[in-house]
Structure formats: structure tokens, C-alpha cells
Short mmCIF file of C-alpha atoms in Angstrom, two decimals:
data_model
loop_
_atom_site.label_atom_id
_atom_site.label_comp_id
_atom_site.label_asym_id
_atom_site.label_seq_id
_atom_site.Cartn_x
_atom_site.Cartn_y
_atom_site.Cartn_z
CA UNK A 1 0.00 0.00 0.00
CA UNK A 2 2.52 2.72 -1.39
CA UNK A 3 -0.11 5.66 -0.27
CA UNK A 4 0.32 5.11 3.47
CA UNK A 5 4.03 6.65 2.88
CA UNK A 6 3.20 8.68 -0.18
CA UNK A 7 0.58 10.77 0.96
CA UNK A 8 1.32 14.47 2.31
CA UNK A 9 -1.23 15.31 4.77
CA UNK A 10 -4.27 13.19 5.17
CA UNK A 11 -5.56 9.80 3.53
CA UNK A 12 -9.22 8.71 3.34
CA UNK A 13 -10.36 5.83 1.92
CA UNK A 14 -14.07 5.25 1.18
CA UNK A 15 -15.25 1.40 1.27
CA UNK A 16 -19.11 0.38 -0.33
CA UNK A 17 -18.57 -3.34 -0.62
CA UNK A 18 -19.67 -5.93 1.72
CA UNK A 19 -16.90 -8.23 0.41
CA UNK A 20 -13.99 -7.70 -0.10
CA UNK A 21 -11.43 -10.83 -1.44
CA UNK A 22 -8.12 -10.70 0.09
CA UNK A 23 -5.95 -12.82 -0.69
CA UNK A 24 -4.86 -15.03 1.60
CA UNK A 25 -7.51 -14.06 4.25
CA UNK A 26 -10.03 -17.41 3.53
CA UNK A 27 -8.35 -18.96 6.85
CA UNK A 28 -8.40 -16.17 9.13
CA UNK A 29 -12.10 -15.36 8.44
CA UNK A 30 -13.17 -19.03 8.60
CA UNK A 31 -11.00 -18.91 12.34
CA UNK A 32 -12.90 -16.05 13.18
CA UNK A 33 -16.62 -17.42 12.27
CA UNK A 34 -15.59 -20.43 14.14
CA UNK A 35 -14.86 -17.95 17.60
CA UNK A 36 -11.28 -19.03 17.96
CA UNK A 37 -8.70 -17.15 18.54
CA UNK A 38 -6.84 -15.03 14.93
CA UNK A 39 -3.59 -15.70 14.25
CA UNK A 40 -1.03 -12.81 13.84
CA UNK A 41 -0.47 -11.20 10.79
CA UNK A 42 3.29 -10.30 10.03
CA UNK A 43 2.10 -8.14 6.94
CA UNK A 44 -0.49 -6.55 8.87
CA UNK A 45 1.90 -5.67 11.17
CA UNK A 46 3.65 -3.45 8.51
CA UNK A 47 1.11 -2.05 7.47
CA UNK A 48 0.20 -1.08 11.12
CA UNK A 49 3.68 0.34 11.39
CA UNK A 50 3.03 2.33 8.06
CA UNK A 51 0.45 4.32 10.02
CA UNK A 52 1.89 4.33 13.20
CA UNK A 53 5.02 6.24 11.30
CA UNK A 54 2.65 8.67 9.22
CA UNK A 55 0.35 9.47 11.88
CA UNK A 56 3.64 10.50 14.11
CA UNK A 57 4.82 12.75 11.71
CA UNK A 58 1.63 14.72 11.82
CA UNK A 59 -1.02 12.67 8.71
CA UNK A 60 -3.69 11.83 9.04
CA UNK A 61 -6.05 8.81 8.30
CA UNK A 62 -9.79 8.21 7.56
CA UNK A 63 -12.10 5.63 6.91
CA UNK A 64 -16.16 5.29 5.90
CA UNK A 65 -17.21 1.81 5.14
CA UNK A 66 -20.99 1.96 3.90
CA UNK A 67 -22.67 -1.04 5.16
CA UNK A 68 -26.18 -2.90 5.04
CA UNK A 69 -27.91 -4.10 7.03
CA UNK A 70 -28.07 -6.96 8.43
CA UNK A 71 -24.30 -7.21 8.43
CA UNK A 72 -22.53 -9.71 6.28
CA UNK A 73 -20.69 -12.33 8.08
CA UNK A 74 -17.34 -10.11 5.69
CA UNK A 75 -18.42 -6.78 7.80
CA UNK A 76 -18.68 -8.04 11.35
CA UNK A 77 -15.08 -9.96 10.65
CA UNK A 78 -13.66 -6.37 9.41
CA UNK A 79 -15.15 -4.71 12.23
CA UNK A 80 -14.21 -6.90 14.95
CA UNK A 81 -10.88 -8.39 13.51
CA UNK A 82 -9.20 -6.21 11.79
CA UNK A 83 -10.53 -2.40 12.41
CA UNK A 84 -8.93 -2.57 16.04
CA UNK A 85 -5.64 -2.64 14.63
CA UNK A 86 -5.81 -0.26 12.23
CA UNK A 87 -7.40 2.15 15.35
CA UNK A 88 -4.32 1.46 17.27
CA UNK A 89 -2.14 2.41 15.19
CA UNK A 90 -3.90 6.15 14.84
CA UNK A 91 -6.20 5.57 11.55
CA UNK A 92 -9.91 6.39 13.10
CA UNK A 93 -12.59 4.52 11.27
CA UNK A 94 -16.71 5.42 10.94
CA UNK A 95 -18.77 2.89 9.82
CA UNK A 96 -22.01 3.45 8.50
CA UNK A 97 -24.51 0.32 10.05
CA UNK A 98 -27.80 2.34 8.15
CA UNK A 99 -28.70 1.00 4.75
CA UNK A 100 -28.61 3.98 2.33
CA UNK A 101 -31.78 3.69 0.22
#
């Protein structure tokens, strides 16, 4: 993700899928349906650093995920599994949980 250290003052990204596929993420969402505990994530982990280094030298992140309601099984995984790393690093998130019709 070249824009978390290409960016000059603030990043927003805008998400309106209820899917998305990443690759390589099949296991780790299938762990999480199942309740057991996620594995770590060494590229996550850079990415988590990315922000951590932008947001100290003064960026800043955003994020607005549209969602529908009811929540796919895809949205509840984001939101529970991989949001909270992406807020401790210094990127707040908004979600949406209203359908927009």
C-alpha cells in the first residue's frame, strides 16, 4: 500500500462493498466465524507500522465503510478483527450500520 508513505497530509479511503477478497484471508475469516482465537499477521503488522510512522509525523487517516444491514458475516469480521488494529495504530474509522436507500 505505497499511499500510506506517499501521501502528504491526510488519507481517506471510502469502502461500499460488503466483500472484499483478500488474498490469503479465507483462513483467518473461517477462524474467526468459528470464535477461535486469529492468528497474527506479520504483513499486517507493517502495514500497522506504516500508520503508526505517518500518523507521528503529523497525517492523518480516515475511513467510511458503507454497510447494510443486516451485516454480512465479511463486515462483522472487518469490524471486529481487523478495524482494532488499524485504530491502534492512529487511523480512526466510521462505519455506516444504516442502509442507504
Amino acid at each position: 500500500m505505497a499511499f500510506h508513505s506517499t501521501f502528504t497530509t491526510e488519507a481517506v479511503r471510502l469502502e461500499a462493498r460488503q466483500y472484499y477478497d483478500v488474498p490469503g484471508d479465507a483462513d483467518r475469516q473461517r477462524t474467526y466465524r468459528e470464535g477461535r482465537p486469529l492468528p497474527a499477521r506479520p504483513a499486517k503488522a507493517a502495514i500497522v507500522q506504516l500508520i503508526r510512522d505517518a500518523v507521528a509525523s503529523g497525517k492523518t487517516f480516515g475511513r467510511v465503510h458503507i454497510v447494510e444491514n443486516p451485516l454480512s458475516n465479511y463486515v462483522r469480521y472487518e469490524l471486529d478483527a481487523s478495524y482494532p488494529e488499524n485504530l491502534a495504530a492512529g487511523a480512526p474509522s466510521l462505519q455506516n450500520t444504516r442502509s442507504i436507500r
